[in-house]
Amino acid sequence: MRSPARHGRQAKNPPGSLQLPRPPRRPVPACGVDHKDCPITTTLGTAGFDVDALDPVTAQDESAHERLSHDLDMLTLLAVQHHVNPHTELLTDSYFLVHDGTMTWDIPGSAQYAAVHVQRDLGAGSYRFDSSRHAIAALAQNWLADRGADPALIVPAVEGQLEGDAETRELEEFLARSGARFEVVDDYTYDQPAFYKTWIIARDTAPEPGRLPVRVLLEEVDLEAGCYTLRQGGFATVDAAQTWVERVGEPDNPLPPLTAAPSARAAGAVAQSSVAVTLSAPASAPAPATAEGHPARPQHR
């Protein structure tokens, strides 16, 4: 899943708000609470990514490691998974999911999660280092899973993190396991305490029948309630999605459904019927769908 370019991005204030001052320089972990009040203390610290005794294979590996290790005390470790060679019992691959607090003072709107894959050859004394930025944790999990991590194990699990509801957890699991299906076009994170929201525009490269080809994912954090939600809506074009996110958070701007409007579906049916030899009987209304697009099951998670 590719992430959008960050160059030349402009600061965006919450819709309908004035310019707010930058927050004080304190880490803001995934729970959305400053470290001074937060029980999360799991930072990478001096150990970092555990490659200091090894040599980088390429200059790109070295620069990628140095770039992410510049402020280790600002990286909150959310999940980690290690693989060991079963024959030599030596550590080979490590997968890290971290929240990068330095992004609060980087380019406005920058993605705050980092996915890191470290490959070690302890026999040769070398390492490879690759990382990717993501706006939400589920997309970072997706990137790691594509490189060999188990998505069931590389799940954020730290003390004091905010809780998502059942719909949020289902959508996160779906995204983490969706492979290369979604192509991220753009994203933006508002991390002001009174307006803590992240939106993502993504193309669906394999939409189910009747589903729109562009999705907006919207994560909203409620610090006072100690919870967050992740929801999705469907759009016909990227431009339509961009128009919607410009008004994110406004009360008269709800996310639209993933399916096309009835008029659009009818127009498509008419176009198909003009070249069809026979027409099938009208389909009955579909059952409510899960994040994966299948009919919802009656049992609870």
Tab-separated table of C-alpha atoms in Angstrom:
chain	number	residue	atom	x	y	z
A	1	MET	CA	0.000	0.000	0.000
A	2	ARG	CA	1.672	3.195	-1.172
A	3	SER	CA	1.588	6.375	0.893
A	4	PRO	CA	1.200	9.859	-0.606
A	5	ALA	CA	4.045	12.282	-1.083
A	6	ARG	CA	4.544	14.876	1.642
A	7	HIS	CA	6.406	17.625	-0.150
A	8	GLY	CA	4.867	21.068	-0.220
A	9	ARG	CA	1.910	20.317	2.006
A	10	GLN	CA	0.147	23.288	3.538
A	11	ALA	CA	-1.106	23.611	7.088
A	12	LYS	CA	-4.837	23.084	7.482
A	13	ASN	CA	-6.822	24.391	10.415
A	14	PRO	CA	-9.894	22.519	11.651
A	15	PRO	CA	-12.839	23.636	9.482
A	16	GLY	CA	-14.403	26.792	10.866
A	17	SER	CA	-11.573	27.434	13.345
A	18	LEU	CA	-8.901	30.055	13.804
A	19	GLN	CA	-5.173	29.300	13.712
A	20	LEU	CA	-4.257	27.608	16.984
A	21	PRO	CA	-0.792	27.735	18.573
A	22	ARG	CA	1.477	24.739	18.260
A	23	PRO	CA	1.223	22.356	21.235
A	24	PRO	CA	4.048	22.265	23.787
A	25	ARG	CA	6.972	20.005	22.890
A	26	ARG	CA	5.919	16.822	24.665
A	27	PRO	CA	5.447	13.404	23.093
A	28	VAL	CA	1.880	12.529	22.127
A	29	PRO	CA	1.615	8.720	21.991
A	30	ALA	CA	-1.105	6.650	20.351
A	31	CYS	CA	-3.387	7.104	23.354
A	32	GLY	CA	-3.563	10.794	22.417
A	33	VAL	CA	-2.519	12.017	25.876
A	34	ASP	CA	0.660	13.871	26.771
A	35	HIS	CA	3.324	11.709	28.402
A	36	LYS	CA	3.184	13.821	31.566
A	37	ASP	CA	-0.283	12.387	32.280
A	38	CYS	CA	-0.071	9.116	30.375
A	39	PRO	CA	0.801	5.692	31.815
A	40	ILE	CA	2.447	4.646	28.555
A	41	THR	CA	6.213	4.542	29.101
A	42	THR	CA	7.220	2.017	26.426
A	43	THR	CA	9.600	4.048	24.282
A	44	LEU	CA	12.389	2.563	22.211
A	45	GLY	CA	14.956	4.333	24.369
A	46	THR	CA	18.676	3.684	23.944
A	47	ALA	CA	18.176	0.135	22.628
A	48	GLY	CA	16.536	1.472	19.495
A	49	PHE	CA	16.155	-1.116	16.760
A	50	ASP	CA	19.028	-3.280	18.038
A	51	VAL	CA	21.376	-2.957	15.064
A	52	ASP	CA	24.169	-0.860	16.580
A	53	ALA	CA	26.582	-3.826	16.598
A	54	LEU	CA	25.897	-4.536	12.911
A	55	ASP	CA	26.890	-2.853	9.660
A	56	PRO	CA	24.314	-1.609	7.136
A	57	VAL	CA	24.237	-3.448	3.834
A	58	THR	CA	23.773	-0.214	1.875
A	59	ALA	CA	24.014	3.510	2.489
A	60	GLN	CA	20.221	3.653	2.158
A	61	ASP	CA	19.866	1.227	5.079
A	62	GLU	CA	22.147	3.370	7.205
A	63	SER	CA	20.403	6.648	6.397
A	64	ALA	CA	16.941	5.128	6.962
A	65	HIS	CA	18.046	3.878	10.385
A	66	GLU	CA	19.647	7.167	11.383
A	67	ARG	CA	16.679	9.201	10.208
A	68	LEU	CA	14.199	7.296	12.366
A	69	SER	CA	16.556	6.922	15.335
A	70	HIS	CA	17.249	10.631	15.712
A	71	ASP	CA	14.775	11.051	18.626
A	72	LEU	CA	14.265	7.577	20.070
A	73	ASP	CA	12.647	8.919	23.229
A	74	MET	CA	9.866	10.315	21.024
A	75	LEU	CA	9.020	6.901	19.558
A	76	THR	CA	6.330	4.992	21.454
A	77	LEU	CA	6.571	1.255	20.804
A	78	LEU	CA	3.069	-0.064	20.147
A	79	ALA	CA	3.879	-3.585	18.958
A	80	VAL	CA	6.910	-5.650	18.008
A	81	GLN	CA	7.393	-9.109	16.505
A	82	HIS	CA	10.659	-11.031	16.083
A	83	HIS	CA	11.492	-13.960	13.816
A	84	VAL	CA	14.288	-16.413	14.603
A	85	ASN	CA	16.062	-18.805	12.249
A	86	PRO	CA	14.821	-22.233	13.419
A	87	HIS	CA	18.130	-23.873	12.507
A	88	THR	CA	20.574	-21.408	14.026
A	89	GLU	CA	18.226	-19.847	16.620
A	90	LEU	CA	19.630	-16.468	15.605
A	91	LEU	CA	17.446	-13.386	15.310
A	92	THR	CA	16.613	-12.592	11.684
A	93	ASP	CA	13.631	-10.260	11.152
A	94	SER	CA	12.039	-7.737	13.493
A	95	TYR	CA	8.830	-5.814	12.861
A	96	PHE	CA	8.129	-2.625	14.807
A	97	LEU	CA	4.946	-0.555	14.974
A	98	VAL	CA	5.645	2.803	16.601
A	99	HIS	CA	4.024	6.171	17.135
A	100	ASP	CA	6.373	9.021	16.250
A	101	GLY	CA	5.752	12.045	18.443
A	102	THR	CA	8.141	14.196	16.398
A	103	MET	CA	5.589	14.336	13.586
A	104	THR	CA	3.588	16.850	15.638
A	105	TRP	CA	6.307	19.406	14.788
A	106	ASP	CA	7.024	18.208	11.267
A	107	ILE	CA	5.089	19.173	8.120
A	108	PRO	CA	1.485	19.902	9.223
A	109	GLY	CA	-0.775	16.896	8.811
A	110	SER	CA	2.062	14.370	8.655
A	111	ALA	CA	1.321	10.719	9.320
A	112	GLN	CA	2.318	9.845	12.871
A	113	TYR	CA	2.745	6.064	12.717
A	114	ALA	CA	5.891	4.324	11.476
A	115	ALA	CA	6.202	0.711	10.407
A	116	VAL	CA	9.755	-0.650	10.537
A	117	HIS	CA	11.168	-3.887	9.137
A	118	VAL	CA	14.707	-4.844	10.202
A	119	GLN	CA	16.457	-7.780	8.524
A	120	ARG	CA	19.610	-9.077	10.216
A	121	ASP	CA	22.332	-11.427	9.053
A	122	LEU	CA	24.164	-12.041	12.308
A	123	GLY	CA	26.605	-14.377	10.615
A	124	ALA	CA	27.687	-11.613	8.242
A	125	GLY	CA	27.253	-8.913	10.895
A	126	SER	CA	24.938	-6.838	8.689
A	127	TYR	CA	21.402	-5.472	8.584
A	128	ARG	CA	18.792	-4.098	6.179
A	129	PHE	CA	16.444	-1.341	7.380
A	130	ASP	CA	13.157	-0.308	5.775
A	131	SER	CA	10.354	1.880	7.110
A	132	SER	CA	7.120	3.513	5.997
A	133	ARG	CA	4.881	6.265	7.395
A	134	HIS	CA	1.140	5.725	7.851
A	135	ALA	CA	-1.747	7.852	9.083
A	136	ILE	CA	-3.398	5.086	11.144
A	137	ALA	CA	-2.038	1.989	12.854
A	138	ALA	CA	-4.034	-0.461	10.709
A	139	LEU	CA	-2.265	0.662	7.530
A	140	ALA	CA	1.107	0.318	9.258
A	141	GLN	CA	0.097	-3.236	10.203
A	142	ASN	CA	-0.804	-3.849	6.561
A	143	TRP	CA	2.658	-2.756	5.412
A	144	LEU	CA	4.349	-5.000	7.977
A	145	ALA	CA	2.133	-7.976	7.113
A	146	ASP	CA	3.117	-7.585	3.464
A	147	ARG	CA	6.730	-8.085	4.573
A	148	GLY	CA	6.156	-11.191	6.645
A	149	ALA	CA	4.719	-10.060	9.970
A	150	ASP	CA	1.724	-11.875	11.422
A	151	PRO	CA	-1.117	-9.299	11.493
A	152	ALA	CA	-2.670	-11.139	14.438
A	153	LEU	CA	0.470	-10.496	16.506
A	154	ILE	CA	1.581	-7.047	15.366
A	155	VAL	CA	-1.390	-5.372	17.082
A	156	PRO	CA	-1.067	-2.254	19.282
A	157	ALA	CA	-1.223	-3.367	22.913
A	158	VAL	CA	0.099	-0.841	25.398
A	159	GLU	CA	-1.140	0.316	28.763
A	160	GLY	CA	-3.516	3.246	28.652
A	161	GLN	CA	-4.329	3.207	24.946
A	162	LEU	CA	-7.715	4.409	23.789
A	163	GLU	CA	-10.419	1.860	23.039
A	164	GLY	CA	-12.178	1.473	19.709
A	165	ASP	CA	-15.699	0.119	19.344
A	166	ALA	CA	-16.592	-3.152	17.578
A	167	GLU	CA	-17.082	-1.476	14.193
A	168	THR	CA	-13.705	0.203	14.524
A	169	ARG	CA	-11.916	-3.026	15.411
A	170	GLU	CA	-13.558	-4.876	12.517
A	171	LEU	CA	-12.540	-2.203	10.001
A	172	GLU	CA	-8.992	-2.078	11.384
A	173	GLU	CA	-8.623	-5.851	11.061
A	174	PHE	CA	-9.963	-5.720	7.508
A	175	LEU	CA	-7.487	-2.998	6.509
A	176	ALA	CA	-4.554	-4.766	8.172
A	177	ARG	CA	-5.250	-7.877	6.093
A	178	SER	CA	-6.302	-6.199	2.832
A	179	GLY	CA	-2.916	-6.521	1.131
A	180	ALA	CA	-2.362	-4.134	-1.775
A	181	ARG	CA	-6.063	-3.581	-2.399
A	182	PHE	CA	-6.128	0.083	-1.315
A	183	GLU	CA	-3.869	2.782	-2.747
A	184	VAL	CA	-3.531	5.793	-0.467
A	185	VAL	CA	-3.942	9.027	-2.399
A	186	ASP	CA	-3.762	11.553	0.444
A	187	ASP	CA	-4.130	11.806	4.208
A	188	TYR	CA	-4.049	14.424	6.940
A	189	THR	CA	-3.850	14.301	10.732
A	190	TYR	CA	-5.241	17.058	12.939
A	191	ASP	CA	-3.651	16.458	16.344
A	192	GLN	CA	-5.001	19.367	18.347
A	193	PRO	CA	-6.655	18.117	21.572
A	194	ALA	CA	-10.018	19.675	20.695
A	195	PHE	CA	-9.878	18.438	17.085
A	196	TYR	CA	-8.055	15.099	16.924
A	197	LYS	CA	-9.020	13.602	13.569
A	198	THR	CA	-7.310	11.793	10.714
A	199	TRP	CA	-8.690	11.363	7.217
A	200	ILE	CA	-7.362	9.152	4.440
A	201	ILE	CA	-8.391	9.057	0.784
A	202	ALA	CA	-7.728	5.699	-0.867
A	203	ARG	CA	-8.552	4.072	-4.183
A	204	ASP	CA	-10.131	0.635	-3.972
A	205	THR	CA	-8.468	-1.440	-6.701
A	206	ALA	CA	-10.927	-4.323	-6.300
A	207	PRO	CA	-14.334	-2.908	-5.301
A	208	GLU	CA	-17.224	-5.308	-4.865
A	209	PRO	CA	-20.146	-4.930	-7.281
A	210	GLY	CA	-22.139	-1.819	-6.445
A	211	ARG	CA	-19.340	-0.329	-4.323
A	212	LEU	CA	-17.781	3.031	-5.147
A	213	PRO	CA	-14.098	3.017	-6.180
A	214	VAL	CA	-12.799	5.637	-3.742
A	215	ARG	CA	-12.978	5.513	0.053
A	216	VAL	CA	-12.452	8.028	2.811
A	217	LEU	CA	-11.348	6.589	6.140
A	218	LEU	CA	-12.016	8.861	9.112
A	219	GLU	CA	-10.524	8.284	12.549
A	220	GLU	CA	-11.875	10.511	15.345
A	221	VAL	CA	-10.401	10.603	18.850
A	222	ASP	CA	-12.420	11.631	21.913
A	223	LEU	CA	-9.876	12.265	24.654
A	224	GLU	CA	-12.471	13.036	27.301
A	225	ALA	CA	-14.351	9.784	26.698
A	226	GLY	CA	-11.125	7.801	26.307
A	227	CYS	CA	-12.114	6.234	22.982
A	228	TYR	CA	-11.835	6.591	19.224
A	229	THR	CA	-13.730	5.504	16.129
A	230	LEU	CA	-12.751	4.572	12.581
A	231	ARG	CA	-15.379	4.841	9.870
A	232	GLN	CA	-15.416	4.783	6.055
A	233	GLY	CA	-17.425	6.309	3.232
A	234	GLY	CA	-17.573	5.816	-0.528
A	235	PHE	CA	-17.030	8.311	-3.364
A	236	ALA	CA	-17.158	8.118	-7.136
A	237	THR	CA	-13.959	10.137	-7.657
A	238	VAL	CA	-10.928	11.385	-5.770
A	239	ASP	CA	-12.077	14.964	-6.400
A	240	ALA	CA	-15.392	14.229	-4.678
A	241	ALA	CA	-13.525	12.766	-1.723
A	242	GLN	CA	-11.233	15.813	-1.556
A	243	THR	CA	-14.265	18.093	-1.498
A	244	TRP	CA	-15.711	16.111	1.418
A	245	VAL	CA	-12.553	16.181	3.565
A	246	GLU	CA	-12.315	19.954	3.212
A	247	ARG	CA	-15.395	20.061	5.469
A	248	VAL	CA	-14.463	17.234	7.804
A	249	GLY	CA	-15.951	17.586	11.254
A	250	GLU	CA	-18.850	19.811	10.232
A	251	PRO	CA	-22.191	18.506	11.575
A	252	ASP	CA	-23.946	18.564	8.180
A	253	ASN	CA	-21.167	16.568	6.501
A	254	PRO	CA	-21.651	12.872	7.375
A	255	LEU	CA	-19.726	10.142	5.577
A	256	PRO	CA	-21.747	8.778	2.642
A	257	PRO	CA	-22.343	5.013	2.242
A	258	LEU	CA	-19.918	2.802	0.333
A	259	THR	CA	-22.572	1.950	-2.255
A	260	ALA	CA	-23.576	4.166	-5.156
A	261	ALA	CA	-26.806	6.161	-4.916
A	262	PRO	CA	-29.877	4.410	-6.388
A	263	SER	CA	-29.994	6.792	-9.350
A	264	ALA	CA	-26.380	6.012	-10.215
A	265	ARG	CA	-27.005	2.269	-9.970
A	266	ALA	CA	-30.097	2.616	-12.163
A	267	ALA	CA	-28.120	4.525	-14.782
A	268	GLY	CA	-25.496	1.803	-14.802
A	269	ALA	CA	-28.174	-0.854	-15.171
A	270	VAL	CA	-29.701	0.942	-18.152
A	271	ALA	CA	-26.290	1.198	-19.815
A	272	GLN	CA	-25.682	-2.514	-19.334
A	273	SER	CA	-29.159	-3.459	-20.588
A	274	SER	CA	-28.536	-1.699	-23.898
A	275	VAL	CA	-25.973	-4.326	-24.854
A	276	ALA	CA	-27.387	-7.309	-22.973
A	277	VAL	CA	-29.290	-10.046	-24.782
A	278	THR	CA	-31.474	-10.778	-21.769
A	279	LEU	CA	-32.123	-9.080	-18.461
A	280	SER	CA	-32.077	-10.819	-15.127
A	281	ALA	CA	-34.757	-10.270	-12.511
A	282	PRO	CA	-34.110	-7.325	-10.142
A	283	ALA	CA	-31.989	-8.345	-7.168
A	284	SER	CA	-33.396	-8.045	-3.697
A	285	ALA	CA	-31.958	-5.426	-1.362
A	286	PRO	CA	-28.588	-6.616	0.040
A	287	ALA	CA	-28.159	-7.322	3.712
A	288	PRO	CA	-26.047	-4.863	5.714
A	289	ALA	CA	-22.410	-5.469	4.843
A	290	THR	CA	-19.352	-5.863	6.997
A	291	ALA	CA	-16.119	-3.991	6.326
A	292	GLU	CA	-15.134	-6.803	3.971
A	293	GLY	CA	-18.313	-6.319	1.939
A	294	HIS	CA	-20.000	-9.587	2.980
A	295	PRO	CA	-23.445	-9.797	4.656
A	296	ALA	CA	-23.206	-9.108	8.367
A	297	ARG	CA	-23.384	-12.112	10.647
A	298	PRO	CA	-26.014	-12.092	13.421
A	299	GLN	CA	-23.606	-13.137	16.169
A	300	HIS	CA	-21.554	-10.590	18.103
A	301	ARG	CA	-17.774	-10.377	17.988
